[in-house]
PDB file of C-alpha atoms in Angstrom:
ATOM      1  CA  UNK A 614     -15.990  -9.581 -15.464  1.00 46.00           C
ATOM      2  CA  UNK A 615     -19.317  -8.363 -17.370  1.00 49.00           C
ATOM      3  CA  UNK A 616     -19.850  -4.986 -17.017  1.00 48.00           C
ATOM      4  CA  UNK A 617     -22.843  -4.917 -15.611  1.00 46.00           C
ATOM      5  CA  UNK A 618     -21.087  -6.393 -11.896  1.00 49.00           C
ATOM      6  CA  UNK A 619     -19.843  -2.835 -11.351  1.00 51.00           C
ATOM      7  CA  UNK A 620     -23.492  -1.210 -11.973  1.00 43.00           C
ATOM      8  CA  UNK A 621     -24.680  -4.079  -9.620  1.00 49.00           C
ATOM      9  CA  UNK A 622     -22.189  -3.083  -7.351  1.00 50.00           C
ATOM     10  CA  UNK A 623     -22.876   0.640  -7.447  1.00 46.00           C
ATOM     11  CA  UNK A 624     -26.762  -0.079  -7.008  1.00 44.00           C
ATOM     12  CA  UNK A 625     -26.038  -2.169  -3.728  1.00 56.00           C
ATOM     13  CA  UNK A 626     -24.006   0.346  -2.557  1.00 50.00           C
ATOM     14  CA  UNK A 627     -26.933   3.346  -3.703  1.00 52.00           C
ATOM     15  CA  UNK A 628     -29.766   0.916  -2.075  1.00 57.00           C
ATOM     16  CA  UNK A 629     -27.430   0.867   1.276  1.00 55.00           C
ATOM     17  CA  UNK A 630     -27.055   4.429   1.374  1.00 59.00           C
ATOM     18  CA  UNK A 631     -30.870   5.277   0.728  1.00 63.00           C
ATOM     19  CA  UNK A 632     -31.502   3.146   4.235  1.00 74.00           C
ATOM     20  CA  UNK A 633     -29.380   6.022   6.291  1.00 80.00           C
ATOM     21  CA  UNK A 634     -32.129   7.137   8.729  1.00 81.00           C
ATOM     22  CA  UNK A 635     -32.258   2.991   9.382  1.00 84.00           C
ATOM     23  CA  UNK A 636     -28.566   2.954  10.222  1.00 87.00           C
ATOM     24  CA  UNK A 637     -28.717   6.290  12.377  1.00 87.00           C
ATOM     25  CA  UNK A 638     -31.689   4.829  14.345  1.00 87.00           C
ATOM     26  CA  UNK A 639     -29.607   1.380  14.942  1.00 89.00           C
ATOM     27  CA  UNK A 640     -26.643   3.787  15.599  1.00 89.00           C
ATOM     28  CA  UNK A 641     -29.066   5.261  18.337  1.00 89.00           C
ATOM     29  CA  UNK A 642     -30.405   2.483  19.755  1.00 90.00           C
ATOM     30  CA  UNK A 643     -26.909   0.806  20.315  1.00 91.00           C
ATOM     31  CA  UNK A 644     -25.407   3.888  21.997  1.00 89.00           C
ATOM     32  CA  UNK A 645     -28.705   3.335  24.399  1.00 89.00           C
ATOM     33  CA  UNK A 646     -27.953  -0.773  24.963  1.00 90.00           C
ATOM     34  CA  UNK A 647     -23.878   0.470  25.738  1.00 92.00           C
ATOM     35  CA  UNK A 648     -24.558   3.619  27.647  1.00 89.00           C
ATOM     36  CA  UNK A 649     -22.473   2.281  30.487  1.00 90.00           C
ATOM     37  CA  UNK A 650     -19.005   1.324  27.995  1.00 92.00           C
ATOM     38  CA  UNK A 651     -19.900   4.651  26.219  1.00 91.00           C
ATOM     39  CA  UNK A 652     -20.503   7.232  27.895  1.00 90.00           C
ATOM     40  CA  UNK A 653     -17.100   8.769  28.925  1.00 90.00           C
ATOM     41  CA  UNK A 654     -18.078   9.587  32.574  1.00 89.00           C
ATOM     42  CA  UNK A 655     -20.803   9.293  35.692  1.00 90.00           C
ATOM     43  CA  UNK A 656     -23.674  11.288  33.501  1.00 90.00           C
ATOM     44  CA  UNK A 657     -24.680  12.438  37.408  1.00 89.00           C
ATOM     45  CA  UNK A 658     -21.192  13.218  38.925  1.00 88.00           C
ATOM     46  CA  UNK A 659     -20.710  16.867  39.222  1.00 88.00           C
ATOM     47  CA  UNK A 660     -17.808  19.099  39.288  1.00 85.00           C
ATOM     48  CA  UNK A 661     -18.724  22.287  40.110  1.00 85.00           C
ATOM     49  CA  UNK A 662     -15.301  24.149  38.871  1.00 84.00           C
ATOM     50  CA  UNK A 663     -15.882  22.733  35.403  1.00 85.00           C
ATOM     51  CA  UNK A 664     -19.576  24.226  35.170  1.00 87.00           C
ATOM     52  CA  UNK A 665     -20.469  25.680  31.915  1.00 89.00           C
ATOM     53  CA  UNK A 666     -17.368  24.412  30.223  1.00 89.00           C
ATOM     54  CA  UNK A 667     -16.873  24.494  26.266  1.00 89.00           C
ATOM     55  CA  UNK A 668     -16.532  21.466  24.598  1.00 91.00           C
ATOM     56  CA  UNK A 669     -13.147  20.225  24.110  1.00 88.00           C
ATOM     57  CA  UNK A 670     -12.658  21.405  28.374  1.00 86.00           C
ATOM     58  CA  UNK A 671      -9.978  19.575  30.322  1.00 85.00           C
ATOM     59  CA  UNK A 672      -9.945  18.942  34.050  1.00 78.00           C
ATOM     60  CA  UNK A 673      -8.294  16.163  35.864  1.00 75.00           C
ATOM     61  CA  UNK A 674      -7.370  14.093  33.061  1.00 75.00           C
ATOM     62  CA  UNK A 675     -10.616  13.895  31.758  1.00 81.00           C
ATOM     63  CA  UNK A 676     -12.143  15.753  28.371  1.00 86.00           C
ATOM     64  CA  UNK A 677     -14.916  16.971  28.474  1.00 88.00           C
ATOM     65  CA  UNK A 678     -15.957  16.641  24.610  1.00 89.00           C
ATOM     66  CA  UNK A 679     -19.068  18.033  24.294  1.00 91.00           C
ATOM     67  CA  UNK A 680     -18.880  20.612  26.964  1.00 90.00           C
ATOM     68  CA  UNK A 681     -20.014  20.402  30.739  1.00 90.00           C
ATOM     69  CA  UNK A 682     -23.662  21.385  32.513  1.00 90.00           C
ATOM     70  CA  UNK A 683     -24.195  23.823  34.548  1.00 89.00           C
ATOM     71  CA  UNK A 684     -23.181  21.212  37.538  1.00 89.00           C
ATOM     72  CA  UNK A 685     -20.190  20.746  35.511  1.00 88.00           C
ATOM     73  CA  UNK A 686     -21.737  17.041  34.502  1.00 92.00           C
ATOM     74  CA  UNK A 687     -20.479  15.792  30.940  1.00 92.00           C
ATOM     75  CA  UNK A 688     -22.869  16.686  28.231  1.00 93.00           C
ATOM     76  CA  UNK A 689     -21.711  13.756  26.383  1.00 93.00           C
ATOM     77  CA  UNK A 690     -22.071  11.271  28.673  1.00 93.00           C
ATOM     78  CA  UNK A 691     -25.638  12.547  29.814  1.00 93.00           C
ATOM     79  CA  UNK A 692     -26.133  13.054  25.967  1.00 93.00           C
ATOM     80  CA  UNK A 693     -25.768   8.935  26.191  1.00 93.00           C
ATOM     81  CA  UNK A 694     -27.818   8.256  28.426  1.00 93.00           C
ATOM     82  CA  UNK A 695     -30.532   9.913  27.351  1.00 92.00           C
ATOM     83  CA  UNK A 696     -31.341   8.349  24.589  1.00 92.00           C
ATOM     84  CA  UNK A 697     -32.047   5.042  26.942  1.00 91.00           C
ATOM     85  CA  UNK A 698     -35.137   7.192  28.130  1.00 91.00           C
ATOM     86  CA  UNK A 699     -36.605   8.564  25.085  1.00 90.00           C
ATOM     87  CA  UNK A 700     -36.187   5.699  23.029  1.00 92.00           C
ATOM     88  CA  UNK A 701     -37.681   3.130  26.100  1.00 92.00           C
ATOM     89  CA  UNK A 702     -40.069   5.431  26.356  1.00 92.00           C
ATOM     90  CA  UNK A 703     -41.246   5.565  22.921  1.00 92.00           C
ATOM     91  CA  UNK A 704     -40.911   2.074  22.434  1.00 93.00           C
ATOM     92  CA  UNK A 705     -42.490   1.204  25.049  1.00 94.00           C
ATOM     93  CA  UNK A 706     -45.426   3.330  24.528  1.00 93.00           C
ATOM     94  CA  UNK A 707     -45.533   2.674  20.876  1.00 94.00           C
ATOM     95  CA  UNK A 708     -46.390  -1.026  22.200  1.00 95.00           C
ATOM     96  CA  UNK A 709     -48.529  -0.595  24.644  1.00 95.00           C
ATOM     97  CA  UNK A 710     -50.887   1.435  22.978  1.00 94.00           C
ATOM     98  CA  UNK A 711     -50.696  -0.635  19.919  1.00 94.00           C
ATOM     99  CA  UNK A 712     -51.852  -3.376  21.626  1.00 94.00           C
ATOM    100  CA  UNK A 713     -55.073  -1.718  22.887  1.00 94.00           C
ATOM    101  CA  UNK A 714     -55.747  -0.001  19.804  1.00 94.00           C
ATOM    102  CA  UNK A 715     -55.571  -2.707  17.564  1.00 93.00           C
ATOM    103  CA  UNK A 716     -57.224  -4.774  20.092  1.00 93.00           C
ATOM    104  CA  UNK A 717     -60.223  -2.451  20.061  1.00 93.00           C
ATOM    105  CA  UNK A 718     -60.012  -1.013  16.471  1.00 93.00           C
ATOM    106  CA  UNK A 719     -60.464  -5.038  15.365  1.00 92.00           C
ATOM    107  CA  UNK A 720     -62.931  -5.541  17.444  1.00 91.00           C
ATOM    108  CA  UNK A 721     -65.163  -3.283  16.803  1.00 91.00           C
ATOM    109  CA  UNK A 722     -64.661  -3.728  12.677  1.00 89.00           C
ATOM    110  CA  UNK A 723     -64.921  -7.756  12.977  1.00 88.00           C
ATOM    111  CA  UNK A 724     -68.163  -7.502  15.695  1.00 86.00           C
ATOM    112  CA  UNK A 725     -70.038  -4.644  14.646  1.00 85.00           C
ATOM    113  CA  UNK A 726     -73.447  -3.553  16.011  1.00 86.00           C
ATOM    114  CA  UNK A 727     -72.962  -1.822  19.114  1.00 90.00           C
ATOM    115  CA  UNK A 728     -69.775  -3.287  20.200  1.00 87.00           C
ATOM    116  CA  UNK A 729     -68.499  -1.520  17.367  1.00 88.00           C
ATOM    117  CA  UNK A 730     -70.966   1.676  17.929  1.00 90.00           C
ATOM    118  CA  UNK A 731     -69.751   1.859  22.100  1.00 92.00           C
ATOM    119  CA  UNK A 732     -66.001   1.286  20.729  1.00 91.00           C
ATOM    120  CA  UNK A 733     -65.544   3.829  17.785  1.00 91.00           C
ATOM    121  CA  UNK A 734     -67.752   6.335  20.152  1.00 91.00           C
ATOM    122  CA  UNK A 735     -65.136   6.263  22.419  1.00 91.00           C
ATOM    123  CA  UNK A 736     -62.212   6.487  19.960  1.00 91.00           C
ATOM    124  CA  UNK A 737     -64.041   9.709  19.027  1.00 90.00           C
ATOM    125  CA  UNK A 738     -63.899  11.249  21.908  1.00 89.00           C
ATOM    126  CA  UNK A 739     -60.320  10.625  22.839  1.00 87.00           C
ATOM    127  CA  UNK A 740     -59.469  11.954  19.338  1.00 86.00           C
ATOM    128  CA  UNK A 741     -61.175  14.999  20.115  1.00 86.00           C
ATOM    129  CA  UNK A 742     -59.310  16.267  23.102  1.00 82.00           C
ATOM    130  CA  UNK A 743     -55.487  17.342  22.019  1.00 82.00           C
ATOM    131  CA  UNK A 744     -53.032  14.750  22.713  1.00 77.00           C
ATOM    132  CA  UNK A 745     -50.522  17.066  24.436  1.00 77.00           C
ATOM    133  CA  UNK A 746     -53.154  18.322  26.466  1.00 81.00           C
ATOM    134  CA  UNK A 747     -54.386  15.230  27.767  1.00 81.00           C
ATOM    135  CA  UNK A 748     -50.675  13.949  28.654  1.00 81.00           C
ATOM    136  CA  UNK A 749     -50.046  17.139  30.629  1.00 80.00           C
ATOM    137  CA  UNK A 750     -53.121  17.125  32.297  1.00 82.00           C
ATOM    138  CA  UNK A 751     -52.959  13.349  33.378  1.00 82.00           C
ATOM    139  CA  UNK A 752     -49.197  12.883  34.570  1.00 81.00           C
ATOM    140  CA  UNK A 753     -50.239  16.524  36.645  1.00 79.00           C
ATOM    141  CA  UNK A 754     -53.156  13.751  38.192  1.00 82.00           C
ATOM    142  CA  UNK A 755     -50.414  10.614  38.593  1.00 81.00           C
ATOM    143  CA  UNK A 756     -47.603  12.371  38.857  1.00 81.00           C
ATOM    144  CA  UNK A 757     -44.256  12.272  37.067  1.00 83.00           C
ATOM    145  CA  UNK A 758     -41.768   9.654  36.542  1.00 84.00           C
ATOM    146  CA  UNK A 759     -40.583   6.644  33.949  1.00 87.00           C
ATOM    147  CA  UNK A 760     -43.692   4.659  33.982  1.00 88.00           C
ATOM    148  CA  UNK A 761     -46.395   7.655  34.128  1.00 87.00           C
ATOM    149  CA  UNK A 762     -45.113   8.577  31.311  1.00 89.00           C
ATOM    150  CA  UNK A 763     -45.254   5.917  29.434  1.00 90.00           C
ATOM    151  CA  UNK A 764     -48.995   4.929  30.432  1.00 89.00           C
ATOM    152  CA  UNK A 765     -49.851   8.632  29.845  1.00 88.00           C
ATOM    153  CA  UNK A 766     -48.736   8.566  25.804  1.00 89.00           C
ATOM    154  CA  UNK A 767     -50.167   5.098  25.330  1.00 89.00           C
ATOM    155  CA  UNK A 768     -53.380   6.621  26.906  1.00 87.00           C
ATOM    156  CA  UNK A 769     -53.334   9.416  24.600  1.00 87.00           C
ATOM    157  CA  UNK A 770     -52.160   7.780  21.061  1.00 89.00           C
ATOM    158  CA  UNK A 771     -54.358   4.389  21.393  1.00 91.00           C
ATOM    159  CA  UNK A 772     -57.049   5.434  19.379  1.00 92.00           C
ATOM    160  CA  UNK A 773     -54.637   6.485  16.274  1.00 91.00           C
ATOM    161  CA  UNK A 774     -54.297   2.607  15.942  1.00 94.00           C
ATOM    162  CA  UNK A 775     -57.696   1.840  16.300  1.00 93.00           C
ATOM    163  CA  UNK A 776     -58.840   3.905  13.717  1.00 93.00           C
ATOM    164  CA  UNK A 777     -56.372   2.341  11.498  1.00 92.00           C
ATOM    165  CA  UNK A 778     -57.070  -1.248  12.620  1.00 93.00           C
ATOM    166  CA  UNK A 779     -61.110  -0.461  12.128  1.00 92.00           C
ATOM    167  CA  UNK A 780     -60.380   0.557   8.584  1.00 91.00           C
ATOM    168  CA  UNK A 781     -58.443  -2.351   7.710  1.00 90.00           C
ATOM    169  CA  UNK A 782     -60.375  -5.132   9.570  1.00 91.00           C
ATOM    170  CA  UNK A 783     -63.568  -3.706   8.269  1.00 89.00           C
ATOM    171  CA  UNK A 784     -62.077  -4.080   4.184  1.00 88.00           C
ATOM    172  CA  UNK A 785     -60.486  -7.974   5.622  1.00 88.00           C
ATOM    173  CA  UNK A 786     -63.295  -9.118   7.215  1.00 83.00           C
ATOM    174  CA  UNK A 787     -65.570  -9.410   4.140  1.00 83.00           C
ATOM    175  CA  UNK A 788     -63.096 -11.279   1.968  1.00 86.00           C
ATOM    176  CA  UNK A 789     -64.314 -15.078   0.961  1.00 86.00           C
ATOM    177  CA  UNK A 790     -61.474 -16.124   2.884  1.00 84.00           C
ATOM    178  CA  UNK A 791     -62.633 -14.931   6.438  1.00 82.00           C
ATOM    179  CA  UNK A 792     -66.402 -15.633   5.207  1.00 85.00           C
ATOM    180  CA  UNK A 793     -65.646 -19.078   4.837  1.00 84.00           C
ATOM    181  CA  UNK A 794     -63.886 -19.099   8.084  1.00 83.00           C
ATOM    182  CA  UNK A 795     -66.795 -18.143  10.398  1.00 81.00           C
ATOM    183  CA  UNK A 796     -68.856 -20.920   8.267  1.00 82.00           C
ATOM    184  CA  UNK A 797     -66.217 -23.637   9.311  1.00 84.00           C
ATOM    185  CA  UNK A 798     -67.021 -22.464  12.476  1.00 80.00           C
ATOM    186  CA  UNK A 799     -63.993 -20.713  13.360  1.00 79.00           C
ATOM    187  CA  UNK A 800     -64.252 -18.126  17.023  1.00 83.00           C
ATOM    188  CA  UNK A 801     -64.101 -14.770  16.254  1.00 82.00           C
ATOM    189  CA  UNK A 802     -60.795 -14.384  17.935  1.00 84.00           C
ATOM    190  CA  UNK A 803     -59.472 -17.263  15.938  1.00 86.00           C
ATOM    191  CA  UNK A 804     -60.652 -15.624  12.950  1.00 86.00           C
ATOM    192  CA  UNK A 805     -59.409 -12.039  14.161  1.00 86.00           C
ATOM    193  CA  UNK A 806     -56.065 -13.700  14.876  1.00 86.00           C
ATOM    194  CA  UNK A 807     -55.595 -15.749  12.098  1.00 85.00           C
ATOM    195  CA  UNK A 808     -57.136 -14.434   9.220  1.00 85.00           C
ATOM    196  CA  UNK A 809     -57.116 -10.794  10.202  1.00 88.00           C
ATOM    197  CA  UNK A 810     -54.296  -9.791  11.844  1.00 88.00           C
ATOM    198  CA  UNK A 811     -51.850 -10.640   9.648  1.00 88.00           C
ATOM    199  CA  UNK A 812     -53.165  -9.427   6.814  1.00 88.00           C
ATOM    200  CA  UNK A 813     -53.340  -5.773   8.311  1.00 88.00           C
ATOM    201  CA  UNK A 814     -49.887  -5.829   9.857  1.00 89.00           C
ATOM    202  CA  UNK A 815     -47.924  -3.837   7.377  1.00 87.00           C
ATOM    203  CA  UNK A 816     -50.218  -0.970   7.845  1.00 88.00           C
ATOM    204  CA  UNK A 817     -50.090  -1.143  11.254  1.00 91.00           C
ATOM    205  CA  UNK A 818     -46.212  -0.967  11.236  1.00 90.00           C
ATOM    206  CA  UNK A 819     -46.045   2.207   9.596  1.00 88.00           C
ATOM    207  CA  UNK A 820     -48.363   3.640  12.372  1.00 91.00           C
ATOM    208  CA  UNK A 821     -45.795   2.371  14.422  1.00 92.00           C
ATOM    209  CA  UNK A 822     -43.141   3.755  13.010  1.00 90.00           C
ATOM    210  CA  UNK A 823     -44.318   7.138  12.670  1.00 88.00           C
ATOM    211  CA  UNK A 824     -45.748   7.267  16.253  1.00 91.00           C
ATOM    212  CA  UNK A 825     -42.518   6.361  17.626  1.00 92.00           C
ATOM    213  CA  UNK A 826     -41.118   9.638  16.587  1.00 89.00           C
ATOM    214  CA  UNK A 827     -44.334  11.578  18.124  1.00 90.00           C
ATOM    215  CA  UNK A 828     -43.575   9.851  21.334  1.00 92.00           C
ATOM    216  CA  UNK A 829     -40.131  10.875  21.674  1.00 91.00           C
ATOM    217  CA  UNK A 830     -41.008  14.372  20.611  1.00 90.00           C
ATOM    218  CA  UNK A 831     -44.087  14.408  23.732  1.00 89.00           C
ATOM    219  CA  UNK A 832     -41.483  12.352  26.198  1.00 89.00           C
ATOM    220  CA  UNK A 833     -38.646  15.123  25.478  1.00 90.00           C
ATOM    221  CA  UNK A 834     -41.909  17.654  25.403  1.00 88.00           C
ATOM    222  CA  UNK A 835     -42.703  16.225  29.386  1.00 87.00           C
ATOM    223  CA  UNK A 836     -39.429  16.279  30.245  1.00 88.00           C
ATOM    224  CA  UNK A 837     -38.941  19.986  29.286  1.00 88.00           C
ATOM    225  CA  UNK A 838     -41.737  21.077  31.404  1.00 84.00           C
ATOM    226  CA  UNK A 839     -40.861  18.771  34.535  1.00 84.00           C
ATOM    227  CA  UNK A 840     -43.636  16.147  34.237  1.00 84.00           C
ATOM    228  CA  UNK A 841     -41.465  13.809  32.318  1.00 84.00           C
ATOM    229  CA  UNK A 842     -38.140  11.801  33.826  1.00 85.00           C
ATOM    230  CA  UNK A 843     -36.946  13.622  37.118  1.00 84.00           C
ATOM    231  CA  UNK A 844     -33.816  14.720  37.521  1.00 81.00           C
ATOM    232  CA  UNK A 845     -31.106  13.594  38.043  1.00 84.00           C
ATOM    233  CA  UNK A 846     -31.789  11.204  35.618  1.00 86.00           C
ATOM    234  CA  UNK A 847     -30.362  12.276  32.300  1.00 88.00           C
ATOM    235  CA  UNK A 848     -33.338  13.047  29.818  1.00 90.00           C
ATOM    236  CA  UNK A 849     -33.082  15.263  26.161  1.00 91.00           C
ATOM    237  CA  UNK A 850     -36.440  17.235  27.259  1.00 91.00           C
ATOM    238  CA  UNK A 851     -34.831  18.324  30.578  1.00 90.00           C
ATOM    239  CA  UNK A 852     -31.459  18.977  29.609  1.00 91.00           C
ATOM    240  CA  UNK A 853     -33.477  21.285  26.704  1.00 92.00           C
ATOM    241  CA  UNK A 854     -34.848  22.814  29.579  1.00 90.00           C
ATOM    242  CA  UNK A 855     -31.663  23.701  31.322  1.00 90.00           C
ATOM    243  CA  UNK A 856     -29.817  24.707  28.287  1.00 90.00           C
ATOM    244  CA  UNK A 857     -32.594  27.087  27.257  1.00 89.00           C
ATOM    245  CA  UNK A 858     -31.530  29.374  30.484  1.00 89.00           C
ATOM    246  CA  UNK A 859     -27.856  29.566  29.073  1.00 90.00           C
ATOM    247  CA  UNK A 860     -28.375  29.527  25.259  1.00 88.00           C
ATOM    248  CA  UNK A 861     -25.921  33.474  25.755  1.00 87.00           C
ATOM    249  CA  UNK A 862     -23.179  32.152  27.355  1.00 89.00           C
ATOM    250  CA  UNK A 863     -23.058  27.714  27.221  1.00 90.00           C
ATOM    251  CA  UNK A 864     -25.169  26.951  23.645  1.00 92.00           C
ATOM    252  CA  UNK A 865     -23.829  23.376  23.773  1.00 92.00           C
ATOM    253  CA  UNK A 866     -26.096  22.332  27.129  1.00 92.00           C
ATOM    254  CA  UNK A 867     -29.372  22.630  24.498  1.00 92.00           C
ATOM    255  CA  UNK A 868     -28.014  22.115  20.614  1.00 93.00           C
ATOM    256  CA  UNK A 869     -26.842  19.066  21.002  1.00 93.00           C
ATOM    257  CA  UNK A 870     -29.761  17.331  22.781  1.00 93.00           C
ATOM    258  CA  UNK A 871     -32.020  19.312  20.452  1.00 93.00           C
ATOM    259  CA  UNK A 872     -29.837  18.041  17.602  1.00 94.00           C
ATOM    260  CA  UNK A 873     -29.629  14.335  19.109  1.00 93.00           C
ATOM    261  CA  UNK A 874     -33.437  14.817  18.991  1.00 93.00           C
ATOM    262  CA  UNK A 875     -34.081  15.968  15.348  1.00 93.00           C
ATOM    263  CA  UNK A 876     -31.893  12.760  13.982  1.00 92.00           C
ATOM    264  CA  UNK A 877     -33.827  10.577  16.073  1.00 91.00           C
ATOM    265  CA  UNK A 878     -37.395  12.009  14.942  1.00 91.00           C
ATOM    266  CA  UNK A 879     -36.220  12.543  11.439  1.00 90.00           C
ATOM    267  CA  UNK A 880     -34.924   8.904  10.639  1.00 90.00           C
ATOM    268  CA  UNK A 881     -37.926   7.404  12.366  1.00 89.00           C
ATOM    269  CA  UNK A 882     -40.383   9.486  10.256  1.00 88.00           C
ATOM    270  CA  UNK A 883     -38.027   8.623   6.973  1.00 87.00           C
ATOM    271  CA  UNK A 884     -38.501   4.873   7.654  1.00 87.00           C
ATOM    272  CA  UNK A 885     -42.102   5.301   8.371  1.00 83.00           C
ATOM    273  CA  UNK A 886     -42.652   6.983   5.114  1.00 83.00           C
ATOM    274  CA  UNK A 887     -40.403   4.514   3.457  1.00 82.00           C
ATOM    275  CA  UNK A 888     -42.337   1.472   4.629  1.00 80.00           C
ATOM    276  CA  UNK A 889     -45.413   3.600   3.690  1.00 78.00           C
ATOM    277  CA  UNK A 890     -43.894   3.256   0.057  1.00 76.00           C
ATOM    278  CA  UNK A 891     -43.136   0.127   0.053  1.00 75.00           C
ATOM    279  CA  UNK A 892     -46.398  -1.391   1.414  1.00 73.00           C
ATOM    280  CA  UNK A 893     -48.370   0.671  -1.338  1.00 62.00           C
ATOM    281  CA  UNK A 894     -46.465  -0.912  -4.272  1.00 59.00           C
ATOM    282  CA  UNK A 895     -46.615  -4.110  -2.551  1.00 56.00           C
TER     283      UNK A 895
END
């Protein structure tokens, strides 16, 4: 055996390791996909004479591991299923207003004139008004609940992708390739789809990426102030909530959801600036 096998070896290894906040997000998502084999008990049954229970806590043959709610509901368990909201939430949000962004940031960079003066306009304005205070303000109009929410952060974080998509199509669009295109008398939406498109993807992916982790910050950030996920549905924002009103006397109810949330954030951010790496070399 050469001895370069074990330095191969110990690079693999090294390379495998550097990808941890990938393997904590897939961790993540599959505790979401197996909630129901996971999660230990009914995240909504309560048991009022195990409320505010440490974790390790006993009663009737079942352990409560990470402690009990103040309905004496397993932390754990709603711990579980919570991560099936804020990461269907940010996913779903993530694609829905990538869709329209790119949609209208390519758009406006392949058509120009005053589609692309009427469509950048706009963008402007919706960047001006704070994210956060646009969500609050329209799920307080529609109301709370699963899909509010998710229409209200794709409203808000649509024109992040545009921008980038108006950039990038603007830099494509000019290249001999695309030129030659339109003279073969290619549509503009073949061209845009074709030619365009996936030539701007990788970008676009680390937008992605590091908007997912902004939407499950703003879904747990709903949640916490009751225009998110009602209750009893299990959600990281509104068990934050709860826990902040025992932090004295049952810490567990809020540091681990607040902890569940800082992995999930962190590792998405880590593979957003990773891919952001990547793509530049490339």
């Amino acid at each position: 055996m050469s001895a370069a096998a074990p330095a191969r070896r110990s690079f693999r290894a090294a390379d495998l390791l550097s990808w941890w906040p990938a393997w904590l997000l897939f961790a993540l998502v599959l505790c979401a996909l197996f909630a129901p084999w996971l999660a230990p008990m009914d995240p909504d049954r309560q048991n009022l004479l195990a409320r505010l229970k440490a974790p390790g806590f006993e009663a009737r043959g079942a352990v409560y591991h990470l402690g009990s709610d103040e309905l004496g509901r397993d932390v754990l368990s709603r711990l579980i299923y919570g991560a099936r909201i804020s990461l269907s939430v940010a996913v779903l949000s993530v694609l829905l207003s990538g869709v329209v962004g790119v949609t209208v940031g390519m758009a406006a960079g392949y058509l120009r004139g005053w589609t692309e003066t009427v469509l950048m306009r706009l963008v402007d304005i919706f960047l001006s008004i704070p994210a956060i205070l646009l969500a609050i303000i329209t799920v307080a109009v529609l109301g709370p609940g699963f899909v509010n929410v998710i229409l209200v952060l794709a409203l808000t974080r649509w024109p992040r992708y545009a921008r980038v998509a108006y950039g990038q199509t603007l830099a494509i669009a000019e290249r001999p390739f695309v030129r030659l295109s339109r003279a073969m008398g290619a549509s503009p939406a073949r061209v845009i789809a074709v030619h365009i498109l996936p030539n701007i993807v990788g970008p676009l992916l680390v937008v992605a990426t590091l908007e997912f982790g902004l939407m499950v910050l703003f879904e747990a950030g709903l949640s916490f102030l009751g225009l998110g996920v009602q209750p009893p549905t299990a959600s990281w924002g509104s068990m934050l909530s709860t826990g902040r009103n025992y932090l004295a006397t049952a810490w567990w109810i809020a540091t681990f959801p607040g902890l569940a949330l800082f992995l999930l954030v962190l590792s998405a951010n880590m593979i957003g600036d990773r891919l952001s790496d990547r793509i530049g070399k490339g």
